[in-house]
Amino acid sequence: MAETTTDNASESLELQSRLSDPELRLAAPELSYEFRMSVQLNPKLAVGIVPSGGMRNWISFSGGTWAATWGSGTVLPGGQDSQVVDPQTFVVRMETAYLLKTDDDEPAYIEVRTRGFRTGPKDILEALQDASKADSINPSSYKFRLFATMETGDARYASKVNYGMWVGSGMRKGAQVIYDAYRVS
């Protein structure tokens, strides 16, 4: 591990020497855990092989729950996961859209959009395509990474979600997807 760290440091120094302003240092982003969402999936619909290079699947959501440092509530039914699966490797490129409803007496609605990838060994990724097998797969045996944005018109949540960005990890658990998201600041 120390050799890898040394290699990364050497590569970083070499890169710095090639930059137009090598002495300039910008602030590094920080991550803070902020959000978990659990979503129930409806059966996937195979759209077919598409020009973008794989099998297009369309998966709608039947609902779910979420909790964040700034609120909690339900994931409303009707969101969708549009994914393209590479037929050779089973790597998945996905884009999703969710609508959150807060638990407030007068609820707020928050749109969540994600983009990401699921990568790993071919046999693991292939098994994840089958909801009946997905529950038995250790989430550390593959990578499920995403980038998320949120938006609302509700003043109570606007300063917390609008213009924010999150990165996260996910896992497939049967007919359910679970995401943990970290605010980038």
mmCIF file of C-alpha atoms in Angstrom:
data_model
loop_
_atom_site.group_PDB
_atom_site.id
_atom_site.type_symbol
_atom_site.label_atom_id
_atom_site.label_comp_id
_atom_site.label_asym_id
_atom_site.label_seq_id
_atom_site.Cartn_x
_atom_site.Cartn_y
_atom_site.Cartn_z
ATOM 1 C CA MET A 1 0.000 0.000 0.000
ATOM 2 C CA ALA A 2 2.848 2.433 0.802
ATOM 3 C CA GLU A 3 4.264 1.845 -2.689
ATOM 4 C CA THR A 4 0.905 2.798 -4.260
ATOM 5 C CA THR A 5 0.741 5.955 -2.127
ATOM 6 C CA THR A 6 4.293 6.844 -3.184
ATOM 7 C CA ASP A 7 3.420 6.192 -6.831
ATOM 8 C CA ASN A 8 0.340 8.447 -6.562
ATOM 9 C CA ALA A 9 2.378 11.203 -4.906
ATOM 10 C CA SER A 10 5.016 10.991 -7.666
ATOM 11 C CA GLU A 11 2.344 11.134 -10.360
ATOM 12 C CA SER A 12 0.760 14.126 -8.613
ATOM 13 C CA LEU A 13 4.061 16.005 -8.488
ATOM 14 C CA GLU A 14 4.742 15.214 -12.131
ATOM 15 C CA LEU A 15 1.282 16.471 -13.098
ATOM 16 C CA GLN A 16 1.763 19.696 -11.092
ATOM 17 C CA SER A 17 4.949 20.440 -13.035
ATOM 18 C CA ARG A 18 2.996 20.350 -16.332
ATOM 19 C CA LEU A 19 0.204 22.723 -15.274
ATOM 20 C CA SER A 20 0.058 26.331 -16.441
ATOM 21 C CA ASP A 21 0.163 27.620 -12.836
ATOM 22 C CA PRO A 22 1.978 24.862 -10.913
ATOM 23 C CA GLU A 23 2.095 26.862 -7.661
ATOM 24 C CA LEU A 24 -1.671 27.502 -7.616
ATOM 25 C CA ARG A 25 -3.557 25.257 -5.129
ATOM 26 C CA LEU A 26 -7.344 25.053 -5.226
ATOM 27 C CA ALA A 27 -9.376 23.853 -2.276
ATOM 28 C CA ALA A 28 -10.020 20.108 -2.363
ATOM 29 C CA PRO A 29 -13.654 19.017 -2.110
ATOM 30 C CA GLU A 30 -14.797 17.373 1.117
ATOM 31 C CA LEU A 31 -17.415 14.667 1.543
ATOM 32 C CA SER A 32 -19.954 14.378 4.347
ATOM 33 C CA TYR A 33 -22.441 11.515 4.695
ATOM 34 C CA GLU A 34 -25.916 12.965 4.423
ATOM 35 C CA PHE A 35 -28.517 10.728 2.856
ATOM 36 C CA ARG A 36 -29.850 7.157 2.475
ATOM 37 C CA MET A 37 -32.603 6.083 0.129
ATOM 38 C CA SER A 38 -34.181 2.648 -0.278
ATOM 39 C CA VAL A 39 -36.337 2.085 -3.370
ATOM 40 C CA GLN A 40 -38.538 -0.860 -4.355
ATOM 41 C CA LEU A 41 -38.173 -1.818 -8.029
ATOM 42 C CA ASN A 42 -40.868 -3.016 -10.385
ATOM 43 C CA PRO A 43 -39.863 -5.746 -12.860
ATOM 44 C CA LYS A 44 -37.557 -4.412 -15.573
ATOM 45 C CA LEU A 45 -38.736 -3.940 -19.116
ATOM 46 C CA ALA A 46 -36.168 -4.715 -21.823
ATOM 47 C CA VAL A 47 -36.412 -2.018 -24.501
ATOM 48 C CA GLY A 48 -33.828 -3.753 -26.704
ATOM 49 C CA ILE A 49 -30.374 -3.165 -28.155
ATOM 50 C CA VAL A 50 -29.908 0.574 -28.692
ATOM 51 C CA PRO A 51 -27.429 2.640 -30.748
ATOM 52 C CA SER A 52 -25.671 3.851 -27.590
ATOM 53 C CA GLY A 53 -24.118 0.409 -27.300
ATOM 54 C CA GLY A 54 -26.076 -2.035 -25.209
ATOM 55 C CA MET A 55 -29.354 -3.394 -23.924
ATOM 56 C CA ARG A 56 -31.675 -0.604 -22.747
ATOM 57 C CA ASN A 57 -33.708 -1.521 -19.659
ATOM 58 C CA TRP A 58 -36.483 0.567 -18.161
ATOM 59 C CA ILE A 59 -37.285 0.016 -14.487
ATOM 60 C CA SER A 60 -39.982 1.940 -12.660
ATOM 61 C CA PHE A 61 -40.254 2.280 -8.890
ATOM 62 C CA SER A 62 -43.136 1.252 -6.668
ATOM 63 C CA GLY A 63 -41.992 3.467 -3.772
ATOM 64 C CA GLY A 64 -39.510 3.570 -0.943
ATOM 65 C CA THR A 65 -38.158 5.554 1.980
ATOM 66 C CA TRP A 66 -35.381 8.074 2.545
ATOM 67 C CA ALA A 67 -33.706 9.831 5.446
ATOM 68 C CA ALA A 68 -31.210 12.682 5.434
ATOM 69 C CA THR A 69 -29.581 14.972 7.953
ATOM 70 C CA TRP A 70 -32.203 17.577 6.950
ATOM 71 C CA GLY A 71 -35.393 15.462 6.727
ATOM 72 C CA SER A 72 -37.033 12.154 5.897
ATOM 73 C CA GLY A 73 -39.983 10.735 4.038
ATOM 74 C CA THR A 74 -41.090 8.491 1.213
ATOM 75 C CA VAL A 75 -40.027 7.899 -2.362
ATOM 76 C CA LEU A 76 -43.177 8.237 -4.442
ATOM 77 C CA PRO A 77 -44.126 5.519 -6.927
ATOM 78 C CA GLY A 78 -43.478 6.284 -10.582
ATOM 79 C CA GLY A 79 -39.801 7.214 -10.711
ATOM 80 C CA GLN A 80 -37.629 5.443 -13.227
ATOM 81 C CA ASP A 81 -34.210 3.930 -13.847
ATOM 82 C CA SER A 82 -33.099 3.977 -17.470
ATOM 83 C CA GLN A 83 -30.044 1.782 -17.903
ATOM 84 C CA VAL A 84 -27.844 0.548 -20.704
ATOM 85 C CA VAL A 85 -26.183 -2.811 -20.042
ATOM 86 C CA ASP A 86 -23.067 -3.760 -22.002
ATOM 87 C CA PRO A 87 -23.885 -7.245 -23.370
ATOM 88 C CA GLN A 88 -20.233 -8.367 -23.170
ATOM 89 C CA THR A 89 -19.329 -7.199 -19.642
ATOM 90 C CA PHE A 90 -22.722 -6.513 -17.991
ATOM 91 C CA VAL A 91 -21.397 -3.093 -16.899
ATOM 92 C CA VAL A 92 -24.419 -0.832 -16.364
ATOM 93 C CA ARG A 93 -24.658 2.881 -17.162
ATOM 94 C CA MET A 94 -27.735 4.356 -15.506
ATOM 95 C CA GLU A 95 -29.755 7.530 -15.167
ATOM 96 C CA THR A 96 -32.543 7.728 -12.608
ATOM 97 C CA ALA A 97 -35.241 10.144 -11.494
ATOM 98 C CA TYR A 98 -37.080 10.012 -8.161
ATOM 99 C CA LEU A 99 -39.647 12.193 -6.436
ATOM 100 C CA LEU A 100 -39.293 12.447 -2.664
ATOM 101 C CA LYS A 101 -42.098 13.485 -0.327
ATOM 102 C CA THR A 102 -41.128 14.782 3.111
ATOM 103 C CA ASP A 103 -42.799 13.619 6.340
ATOM 104 C CA ASP A 104 -43.814 17.199 7.236
ATOM 105 C CA ASP A 105 -47.490 17.908 8.055
ATOM 106 C CA GLU A 106 -47.497 19.938 4.856
ATOM 107 C CA PRO A 107 -45.108 17.872 2.734
ATOM 108 C CA ALA A 108 -42.449 19.213 0.413
ATOM 109 C CA TYR A 109 -41.540 17.477 -2.834
ATOM 110 C CA ILE A 110 -37.916 17.063 -3.897
ATOM 111 C CA GLU A 111 -36.740 15.808 -7.269
ATOM 112 C CA VAL A 112 -33.616 13.613 -7.251
ATOM 113 C CA ARG A 113 -31.650 12.787 -10.410
ATOM 114 C CA THR A 114 -28.696 10.412 -10.507
ATOM 115 C CA ARG A 115 -26.191 9.235 -13.091
ATOM 116 C CA GLY A 116 -23.789 6.417 -12.485
ATOM 117 C CA PHE A 117 -22.240 3.054 -13.227
ATOM 118 C CA ARG A 118 -22.245 -0.447 -11.830
ATOM 119 C CA THR A 119 -18.929 -2.191 -12.551
ATOM 120 C CA GLY A 120 -17.163 -5.334 -11.411
ATOM 121 C CA PRO A 121 -16.544 -8.949 -12.356
ATOM 122 C CA LYS A 122 -18.736 -10.125 -15.243
ATOM 123 C CA ASP A 123 -20.279 -13.055 -13.318
ATOM 124 C CA ILE A 124 -21.297 -10.792 -10.416
ATOM 125 C CA LEU A 125 -22.777 -8.130 -12.725
ATOM 126 C CA GLU A 126 -24.655 -10.769 -14.698
ATOM 127 C CA ALA A 127 -26.158 -12.202 -11.492
ATOM 128 C CA LEU A 128 -27.262 -8.705 -10.420
ATOM 129 C CA GLN A 129 -29.489 -8.579 -13.513
ATOM 130 C CA ASP A 130 -31.695 -11.212 -11.835
ATOM 131 C CA ALA A 131 -33.571 -9.881 -8.773
ATOM 132 C CA SER A 132 -33.818 -13.402 -7.321
ATOM 133 C CA LYS A 133 -29.994 -13.689 -7.276
ATOM 134 C CA ALA A 134 -29.183 -10.074 -6.349
ATOM 135 C CA ASP A 135 -30.032 -10.559 -2.669
ATOM 136 C CA SER A 136 -27.233 -13.084 -2.188
ATOM 137 C CA ILE A 137 -24.468 -10.931 -3.708
ATOM 138 C CA ASN A 138 -22.063 -9.147 -1.378
ATOM 139 C CA PRO A 139 -22.145 -5.420 -2.274
ATOM 140 C CA SER A 140 -18.386 -5.159 -1.768
ATOM 141 C CA SER A 141 -17.881 -7.556 -4.718
ATOM 142 C CA TYR A 142 -18.852 -4.834 -7.226
ATOM 143 C CA LYS A 143 -18.871 -1.040 -7.497
ATOM 144 C CA PHE A 144 -22.130 0.887 -7.798
ATOM 145 C CA ARG A 145 -21.231 4.583 -7.931
ATOM 146 C CA LEU A 146 -23.376 7.584 -8.718
ATOM 147 C CA PHE A 147 -23.584 11.352 -8.875
ATOM 148 C CA ALA A 148 -26.797 12.991 -7.618
ATOM 149 C CA THR A 149 -28.505 16.368 -7.747
ATOM 150 C CA MET A 150 -31.700 17.482 -6.013
ATOM 151 C CA GLU A 151 -34.138 20.296 -6.576
ATOM 152 C CA THR A 152 -37.245 21.705 -4.914
ATOM 153 C CA GLY A 153 -39.412 24.799 -5.039
ATOM 154 C CA ASP A 154 -40.188 24.511 -1.316
ATOM 155 C CA ALA A 155 -38.457 27.269 0.658
ATOM 156 C CA ARG A 156 -37.993 25.006 3.707
ATOM 157 C CA TYR A 157 -35.630 22.727 1.761
ATOM 158 C CA ALA A 158 -34.325 24.908 -1.074
ATOM 159 C CA SER A 159 -31.145 25.990 0.723
ATOM 160 C CA LYS A 160 -30.423 22.374 1.693
ATOM 161 C CA VAL A 161 -30.840 20.710 -1.699
ATOM 162 C CA ASN A 162 -30.859 23.191 -4.566
ATOM 163 C CA TYR A 163 -27.387 23.702 -6.038
ATOM 164 C CA GLY A 164 -25.942 20.853 -3.993
ATOM 165 C CA MET A 165 -24.199 17.812 -5.366
ATOM 166 C CA TRP A 166 -23.704 14.374 -3.929
ATOM 167 C CA VAL A 167 -21.686 11.298 -4.805
ATOM 168 C CA GLY A 168 -22.673 7.938 -3.550
ATOM 169 C CA SER A 169 -22.568 4.187 -3.449
ATOM 170 C CA GLY A 170 -25.401 1.830 -4.059
ATOM 171 C CA MET A 171 -26.301 -1.811 -3.791
ATOM 172 C CA ARG A 172 -28.884 -4.094 -5.295
ATOM 173 C CA LYS A 173 -30.815 -6.133 -2.703
ATOM 174 C CA GLY A 174 -33.368 -8.343 -4.418
ATOM 175 C CA ALA A 175 -35.978 -6.054 -5.963
ATOM 176 C CA GLN A 176 -34.631 -3.105 -3.984
ATOM 177 C CA VAL A 177 -31.862 -0.557 -4.502
ATOM 178 C CA ILE A 178 -30.212 1.210 -1.558
ATOM 179 C CA TYR A 179 -28.111 4.372 -1.966
ATOM 180 C CA ASP A 180 -25.861 6.209 0.491
ATOM 181 C CA ALA A 181 -25.014 9.746 -0.639
ATOM 182 C CA TYR A 182 -22.263 12.117 0.459
ATOM 183 C CA ARG A 183 -22.506 15.877 -0.025
ATOM 184 C CA VAL A 184 -19.599 17.376 -1.919
ATOM 185 C CA SER A 185 -18.562 20.666 -0.335
#
